[in-house]
PDB file of C-alpha atoms and ligand atoms in Angstrom:
ATOM      1  CA  UNK A 249      94.120  87.154  52.287  1.00  0.00           C
ATOM      2  CA  UNK A 250      95.540  87.985  49.339  1.00  0.00           C
ATOM      3  CA  UNK A 251      98.145  86.535  47.040  1.00  0.00           C
ATOM      4  CA  UNK A 252     100.801  88.402  48.755  1.00  0.00           C
ATOM      5  CA  UNK A 253     100.218  87.262  51.813  1.00  0.00           C
ATOM      6  CA  UNK A 254     102.324  84.568  52.823  1.00  0.00           C
ATOM      7  CA  UNK A 255     105.635  86.320  51.125  1.00  0.00           C
ATOM      8  CA  UNK A 256     104.176  88.972  53.420  1.00  0.00           C
ATOM      9  CA  UNK A 257     103.781  86.730  56.765  1.00  0.00           C
ATOM     10  CA  UNK A 258     107.059  84.882  55.484  1.00  0.00           C
ATOM     11  CA  UNK A 259     108.699  88.967  55.771  1.00  0.00           C
ATOM     12  CA  UNK A 260     107.128  89.674  58.936  1.00  0.00           C
ATOM     13  CA  UNK A 261     108.618  86.919  60.607  1.00  0.00           C
ATOM     14  CA  UNK A 262     111.933  87.480  58.542  1.00  0.00           C
ATOM     15  CA  UNK A 263     111.571  91.184  60.157  1.00  0.00           C
ATOM     16  CA  UNK A 264     111.246  89.662  63.975  1.00  0.00           C
ATOM     17  CA  UNK A 265     114.260  87.869  63.538  1.00  0.00           C
ATOM     18  CA  UNK A 266     116.365  89.930  62.810  1.00  0.00           C
ATOM     19  CA  UNK A 267     114.988  92.650  65.344  1.00  0.00           C
ATOM     20  CA  UNK A 268     116.032  89.758  67.643  1.00  0.00           C
ATOM     21  CA  UNK A 269     119.743  90.283  66.443  1.00  0.00           C
ATOM     22  CA  UNK A 270     119.293  93.471  66.780  1.00  0.00           C
ATOM     23  CA  UNK A 271     117.613  93.784  70.554  1.00  0.00           C
ATOM     24  CA  UNK A 272     120.447  90.951  71.382  1.00  0.00           C
ATOM     25  CA  UNK A 273     123.255  92.862  70.105  1.00  0.00           C
ATOM     26  CA  UNK A 274     122.969  96.025  72.433  1.00  0.00           C
ATOM     27  CA  UNK A 275     121.418  98.113  69.900  1.00  0.00           C
ATOM     28  CA  UNK A 276     118.342  99.234  71.327  1.00  0.00           C
ATOM     29  CA  UNK A 277     114.979  98.812  71.555  1.00  0.00           C
ATOM     30  CA  UNK A 278     113.381  97.048  68.020  1.00  0.00           C
ATOM     31  CA  UNK A 279     109.719  97.980  66.748  1.00  0.00           C
ATOM     32  CA  UNK A 280     108.602  95.972  63.933  1.00  0.00           C
ATOM     33  CA  UNK A 281     105.617  97.883  61.292  1.00  0.00           C
ATOM     34  CA  UNK A 282     104.388  94.677  60.039  1.00  0.00           C
ATOM     35  CA  UNK A 283     101.399  93.142  58.893  1.00  0.00           C
ATOM     36  CA  UNK A 284     100.079  90.574  59.632  1.00  0.00           C
ATOM     37  CA  UNK A 285      99.975  90.129  62.291  1.00  0.00           C
ATOM     38  CA  UNK A 286     101.074  86.640  64.520  1.00  0.00           C
ATOM     39  CA  UNK A 287      99.486  86.001  67.685  1.00  0.00           C
ATOM     40  CA  UNK A 288      96.342  83.882  66.824  1.00  0.00           C
ATOM     41  CA  UNK A 289      97.969  81.360  64.493  1.00  0.00           C
ATOM     42  CA  UNK A 290      98.441  77.676  66.659  1.00  0.00           C
ATOM     43  CA  UNK A 291     100.766  75.413  65.544  1.00  0.00           C
ATOM     44  CA  UNK A 292      98.176  73.704  63.465  1.00  0.00           C
ATOM     45  CA  UNK A 293      96.549  76.624  62.100  1.00  0.00           C
ATOM     46  CA  UNK A 294      95.876  79.901  60.725  1.00  0.00           C
ATOM     47  CA  UNK A 295      93.326  82.164  62.234  1.00  0.00           C
ATOM     48  CA  UNK A 296      92.182  85.675  63.072  1.00  0.00           C
ATOM     49  CA  UNK A 297      94.525  87.347  60.200  1.00  0.00           C
ATOM     50  CA  UNK A 298      97.432  85.586  61.485  1.00  0.00           C
ATOM     51  CA  UNK A 299      99.353  83.108  59.819  1.00  0.00           C
ATOM     52  CA  UNK A 300     102.625  82.660  61.554  1.00  0.00           C
ATOM     53  CA  UNK A 301     103.049  83.071  65.023  1.00  0.00           C
ATOM     54  CA  UNK A 302     105.527  85.779  65.110  1.00  0.00           C
ATOM     55  CA  UNK A 303     106.052  86.246  68.373  1.00  0.00           C
ATOM     56  CA  UNK A 304     106.375  82.807  69.617  1.00  0.00           C
ATOM     57  CA  UNK A 305     108.949  81.977  66.543  1.00  0.00           C
ATOM     58  CA  UNK A 306     111.154  84.761  67.481  1.00  0.00           C
ATOM     59  CA  UNK A 307     110.917  83.609  71.322  1.00  0.00           C
ATOM     60  CA  UNK A 308     111.953  79.851  70.586  1.00  0.00           C
ATOM     61  CA  UNK A 309     114.999  82.208  68.327  1.00  0.00           C
ATOM     62  CA  UNK A 310     115.953  84.184  70.959  1.00  0.00           C
ATOM     63  CA  UNK A 311     116.195  81.417  73.264  1.00  0.00           C
ATOM     64  CA  UNK A 312     119.252  79.850  71.024  1.00  0.00           C
ATOM     65  CA  UNK A 313     121.147  82.465  72.832  1.00  0.00           C
ATOM     66  CA  UNK A 314     119.073  84.099  75.819  1.00  0.00           C
ATOM     67  CA  UNK A 315     118.028  82.169  79.390  1.00  0.00           C
ATOM     68  CA  UNK A 316     114.975  82.919  79.665  1.00  0.00           C
ATOM     69  CA  UNK A 317     112.294  85.127  77.654  1.00  0.00           C
ATOM     70  CA  UNK A 318     108.887  87.126  78.237  1.00  0.00           C
ATOM     71  CA  UNK A 319     106.039  88.090  75.679  1.00  0.00           C
ATOM     72  CA  UNK A 320     104.413  90.633  76.844  1.00  0.00           C
ATOM     73  CA  UNK A 321     101.091  90.777  74.985  1.00  0.00           C
ATOM     74  CA  UNK A 322      99.033  94.241  75.128  1.00  0.00           C
ATOM     75  CA  UNK A 323      96.840  93.775  72.318  1.00  0.00           C
ATOM     76  CA  UNK A 324      93.152  93.496  73.130  1.00  0.00           C
ATOM     77  CA  UNK A 325      92.884  90.193  71.629  1.00  0.00           C
ATOM     78  CA  UNK A 326      94.263  87.125  74.172  1.00  0.00           C
ATOM     79  CA  UNK A 327      97.415  85.943  71.778  1.00  0.00           C
ATOM     80  CA  UNK A 328      96.111  82.363  71.656  1.00  0.00           C
ATOM     81  CA  UNK A 329      98.915  81.180  68.995  1.00  0.00           C
ATOM     82  CA  UNK A 330     101.387  82.413  71.034  1.00  0.00           C
ATOM     83  CA  UNK A 331     100.480  80.568  74.134  1.00  0.00           C
ATOM     84  CA  UNK A 332      99.301  77.441  72.652  1.00  0.00           C
ATOM     85  CA  UNK A 333     102.673  77.161  71.164  1.00  0.00           C
ATOM     86  CA  UNK A 334     104.483  78.835  74.638  1.00  0.00           C
ATOM     87  CA  UNK A 335     102.696  76.674  76.899  1.00  0.00           C
ATOM     88  CA  UNK A 336     105.070  73.907  77.800  1.00  0.00           C
ATOM     89  CA  UNK A 337     108.014  76.004  77.241  1.00  0.00           C
ATOM     90  CA  UNK A 338     109.493  76.749  81.293  1.00  0.00           C
ATOM     91  CA  UNK A 339     111.860  79.627  79.876  1.00  0.00           C
ATOM     92  CA  UNK A 340     109.643  81.435  78.005  1.00  0.00           C
ATOM     93  CA  UNK A 341     106.399  83.666  80.099  1.00  0.00           C
ATOM     94  CA  UNK A 342     103.608  84.493  78.590  1.00  0.00           C
ATOM     95  CA  UNK A 343     101.789  87.518  79.760  1.00  0.00           C
ATOM     96  CA  UNK A 344      98.910  89.198  78.304  1.00  0.00           C
ATOM     97  CA  UNK A 345      96.188  91.933  78.886  1.00  0.00           C
ATOM     98  CA  UNK A 346      93.332  91.561  76.844  1.00  0.00           C
ATOM     99  CA  UNK A 347      89.040  92.218  76.525  1.00  0.00           C
ATOM    100  CA  UNK A 348      87.347  89.220  78.385  1.00  0.00           C
ATOM    101  CA  UNK A 349      84.782  87.500  76.907  1.00  0.00           C
ATOM    102  CA  UNK A 350      85.507  88.225  73.452  1.00  0.00           C
ATOM    103  CA  UNK A 351      87.274  86.750  70.693  1.00  0.00           C
ATOM    104  CA  UNK A 352      89.225  84.128  70.347  1.00  0.00           C
ATOM    105  CA  UNK A 353      87.550  82.844  73.700  1.00  0.00           C
ATOM    106  CA  UNK A 354      90.809  81.865  75.279  1.00  0.00           C
ATOM    107  CA  UNK A 355      92.898  83.627  77.557  1.00  0.00           C
ATOM    108  CA  UNK A 356      91.200  82.716  81.069  1.00  0.00           C
ATOM    109  CA  UNK A 357      92.719  83.712  84.111  1.00  0.00           C
ATOM    110  CA  UNK A 358      92.780  79.728  85.096  1.00  0.00           C
ATOM    111  CA  UNK A 359      95.272  79.257  81.940  1.00  0.00           C
ATOM    112  CA  UNK A 360      98.856  79.424  83.415  1.00  0.00           C
ATOM    113  CA  UNK A 361     101.120  77.303  81.357  1.00  0.00           C
ATOM    114  CA  UNK A 362     102.745  73.720  81.999  1.00  0.00           C
ATOM    115  CA  UNK A 363     105.001  75.551  84.267  1.00  0.00           C
ATOM    116  CA  UNK A 364     103.276  78.420  85.607  1.00  0.00           C
ATOM    117  CA  UNK A 365     105.255  81.304  83.757  1.00  0.00           C
ATOM    118  CA  UNK A 366     101.562  82.154  81.422  1.00  0.00           C
ATOM    119  CA  UNK A 367      99.489  85.449  83.097  1.00  0.00           C
ATOM    120  CA  UNK A 368      96.245  86.051  81.406  1.00  0.00           C
ATOM    121  CA  UNK A 369      94.646  89.196  82.762  1.00  0.00           C
ATOM    122  CA  UNK A 370      91.413  89.127  81.365  1.00  0.00           C
ATOM    123  CA  UNK A 371      89.562  92.512  81.154  1.00  0.00           C
ATOM    124  CA  UNK A 372      85.771  93.493  81.049  1.00  0.00           C
ATOM    125  CA  UNK A 373      84.495  95.547  77.902  1.00  0.00           C
ATOM    126  CA  UNK A 374      84.554  99.055  78.976  1.00  0.00           C
ATOM    127  CA  UNK A 375      88.139  98.998  80.264  1.00  0.00           C
ATOM    128  CA  UNK A 376      89.509 102.556  80.837  1.00  0.00           C
ATOM    129  CA  UNK A 377      92.898 104.060  81.841  1.00  0.00           C
ATOM    130  CA  UNK A 378      92.915 103.661  85.826  1.00  0.00           C
ATOM    131  CA  UNK A 379      91.563 100.025  85.851  1.00  0.00           C
ATOM    132  CA  UNK A 380      94.128  99.112  82.633  1.00  0.00           C
ATOM    133  CA  UNK A 381      97.440 100.873  84.783  1.00  0.00           C
ATOM    134  CA  UNK A 382      96.702  99.241  88.215  1.00  0.00           C
ATOM    135  CA  UNK A 383      96.092  96.077  86.327  1.00  0.00           C
ATOM    136  CA  UNK A 384      99.236  96.380  84.365  1.00  0.00           C
ATOM    137  CA  UNK A 385     101.576  97.419  87.853  1.00  0.00           C
ATOM    138  CA  UNK A 386      99.882  94.719  90.237  1.00  0.00           C
ATOM    139  CA  UNK A 387      99.662  92.358  87.936  1.00  0.00           C
ATOM    140  CA  UNK A 388     102.138  92.379  84.960  1.00  0.00           C
ATOM    141  CA  UNK A 389     105.224  94.470  85.918  1.00  0.00           C
ATOM    142  CA  UNK A 390     105.752  91.771  89.118  1.00  0.00           C
ATOM    143  CA  UNK A 391     105.324  88.529  86.341  1.00  0.00           C
ATOM    144  CA  UNK A 392     107.667  90.538  84.065  1.00  0.00           C
ATOM    145  CA  UNK A 393     110.060  91.140  87.224  1.00  0.00           C
ATOM    146  CA  UNK A 394     110.174  87.455  88.134  1.00  0.00           C
ATOM    147  CA  UNK A 395     110.452  86.288  84.495  1.00  0.00           C
ATOM    148  CA  UNK A 396     114.012  88.122  84.406  1.00  0.00           C
ATOM    149  CA  UNK A 397     113.798  87.747  80.611  1.00  0.00           C
ATOM    150  CA  UNK A 398     117.193  88.541  78.766  1.00  0.00           C
ATOM    151  CA  UNK A 399     114.787  89.193  75.406  1.00  0.00           C
ATOM    152  CA  UNK A 400     111.130  90.869  76.434  1.00  0.00           C
ATOM    153  CA  UNK A 401     109.410  90.686  73.109  1.00  0.00           C
ATOM    154  CA  UNK A 402     106.120  92.971  72.705  1.00  0.00           C
ATOM    155  CA  UNK A 403     102.865  92.008  71.050  1.00  0.00           C
ATOM    156  CA  UNK A 404     101.666  95.154  70.716  1.00  0.00           C
ATOM    157  CA  UNK A 405      98.698  95.472  69.015  1.00  0.00           C
ATOM    158  CA  UNK A 406      97.121  98.745  69.718  1.00  0.00           C
ATOM    159  CA  UNK A 407      93.381  97.602  68.778  1.00  0.00           C
ATOM    160  CA  UNK A 408      92.590  98.414  72.914  1.00  0.00           C
ATOM    161  CA  UNK A 409      92.342 102.161  71.808  1.00  0.00           C
ATOM    162  CA  UNK A 410      88.560 103.917  72.546  1.00  0.00           C
ATOM    163  CA  UNK A 411      88.510 104.588  68.517  1.00  0.00           C
ATOM    164  CA  UNK A 412      89.373 101.026  67.450  1.00  0.00           C
ATOM    165  CA  UNK A 413      86.265  99.431  65.168  1.00  0.00           C
ATOM    166  CA  UNK A 414      86.828  95.966  66.811  1.00  0.00           C
ATOM    167  CA  UNK A 415      88.213  95.991  70.190  1.00  0.00           C
ATOM    168  CA  UNK A 416      85.679  96.948  73.026  1.00  0.00           C
ATOM    169  CA  UNK A 417      88.821  98.194  75.424  1.00  0.00           C
ATOM    170  CA  UNK A 418      88.884 102.534  76.120  1.00  0.00           C
ATOM    171  CA  UNK A 419      92.924 103.129  76.562  1.00  0.00           C
ATOM    172  CA  UNK A 420      93.928 106.261  74.996  1.00  0.00           C
ATOM    173  CA  UNK A 421      96.866 106.944  72.779  1.00  0.00           C
ATOM    174  CA  UNK A 422      98.657 108.497  76.227  1.00  0.00           C
ATOM    175  CA  UNK A 423      98.471 104.939  77.671  1.00  0.00           C
ATOM    176  CA  UNK A 424     100.230 103.346  74.985  1.00  0.00           C
ATOM    177  CA  UNK A 425     102.850 105.758  76.198  1.00  0.00           C
ATOM    178  CA  UNK A 426     102.335 104.929  79.368  1.00  0.00           C
ATOM    179  CA  UNK A 427     102.918 101.070  78.786  1.00  0.00           C
ATOM    180  CA  UNK A 428     106.440 102.215  76.535  1.00  0.00           C
ATOM    181  CA  UNK A 429     107.464 103.986  79.545  1.00  0.00           C
ATOM    182  CA  UNK A 430     106.634 100.762  82.055  1.00  0.00           C
ATOM    183  CA  UNK A 431     109.110  98.151  79.977  1.00  0.00           C
ATOM    184  CA  UNK A 432     111.389 101.215  78.489  1.00  0.00           C
ATOM    185  CA  UNK A 433     114.338  99.721  80.501  1.00  0.00           C
ATOM    186  CA  UNK A 434     114.049  96.274  79.532  1.00  0.00           C
ATOM    187  CA  UNK A 435     115.790  94.685  76.338  1.00  0.00           C
ATOM    188  CA  UNK A 436     112.443  95.005  74.271  1.00  0.00           C
ATOM    189  CA  UNK A 437     111.331  94.127  70.764  1.00  0.00           C
ATOM    190  CA  UNK A 438     107.917  94.911  69.399  1.00  0.00           C
ATOM    191  CA  UNK A 439     106.037  93.086  66.951  1.00  0.00           C
ATOM    192  CA  UNK A 440     103.149  95.059  65.452  1.00  0.00           C
ATOM    193  CA  UNK A 441      99.547  93.193  66.139  1.00  0.00           C
ATOM    194  CA  UNK A 442      95.988  94.494  65.782  1.00  0.00           C
ATOM    195  CA  UNK A 443      95.123  98.201  65.622  1.00  0.00           C
ATOM    196  CA  UNK A 444      92.342  98.781  62.683  1.00  0.00           C
ATOM    197  CA  UNK A 445      91.648 102.456  63.155  1.00  0.00           C
ATOM    198  CA  UNK A 446      94.704 104.202  61.092  1.00  0.00           C
ATOM    199  CA  UNK A 447      94.852 107.450  62.812  1.00  0.00           C
ATOM    200  CA  UNK A 448      94.303 106.133  66.481  1.00  0.00           C
ATOM    201  CA  UNK A 449      97.200 103.403  65.705  1.00  0.00           C
ATOM    202  CA  UNK A 450      99.582 105.941  64.378  1.00  0.00           C
ATOM    203  CA  UNK A 451      99.289 107.942  67.518  1.00  0.00           C
ATOM    204  CA  UNK A 452      99.917 104.740  69.661  1.00  0.00           C
ATOM    205  CA  UNK A 453     102.736 103.524  67.973  1.00  0.00           C
ATOM    206  CA  UNK A 454     104.228 106.574  68.182  1.00  0.00           C
ATOM    207  CA  UNK A 455     103.274 107.187  71.772  1.00  0.00           C
ATOM    208  CA  UNK A 456     104.523 104.008  72.517  1.00  0.00           C
ATOM    209  CA  UNK A 457     107.796 104.450  70.970  1.00  0.00           C
ATOM    210  CA  UNK A 458     108.488 107.601  72.809  1.00  0.00           C
ATOM    211  CA  UNK A 459     107.465 105.861  75.704  1.00  0.00           C
ATOM    212  CA  UNK A 460     110.003 103.042  74.923  1.00  0.00           C
ATOM    213  CA  UNK A 461     112.973 105.302  75.122  1.00  0.00           C
ATOM    214  CA  UNK A 462     112.341 107.307  77.998  1.00  0.00           C
ATOM    215  CA  UNK A 463     110.862 105.058  80.478  1.00  0.00           C
ATOM    216  CA  UNK A 464     112.332 102.581  83.195  1.00  0.00           C
ATOM    217  CA  UNK A 465     110.927  99.080  84.967  1.00  0.00           C
TER     218      UNK A 465
HETATM  219 ZN1   ZN B 566      94.006  92.610  68.174  1.00  0.00          ZN
END
């Protein structure tokens, strides 16, 4: 943290809420290139570089206007804070792919939310493109279709890239473009989470955004 972190966290949240307004107004997908990330912050505690649970707060804000929301989290880490805050919210699906076992030690397959609306897809270290894409097609897309969200919020972390210094998964830049293409037909608000190799991060964000523009669920 630094003296500016709190202000940055508030600005990130403001950007996310403005993004909800933007997407729900029919203006197309939005990507919030913000830091700090948010998905580890719980109701009671900041953790894992995260001060405010931006994605969960954006989801609750969106539920004032849509019947159902979904949060898809493809950061290499499990979004324990998002899950914590949305655990009791039947109208908010939370779907996460993440390295397992790994920080923050949550995200087991048996953690399904108070209403069965949470889908955790833990993946072993070293998981690369073929196994990741299979898990996405077999688990993520059916859960998204079942959720039928009026808004999809994406915790878009890029630390599952093979070149990331923190994560142990082995996704490629092209995989993030592929993910974008799978969900591009939904009204989508993406929030930057992790991603710690700046070269891989920039290329992956670009590929993801291009995938979003061209894809379909
Ligand atoms: Zn992460």
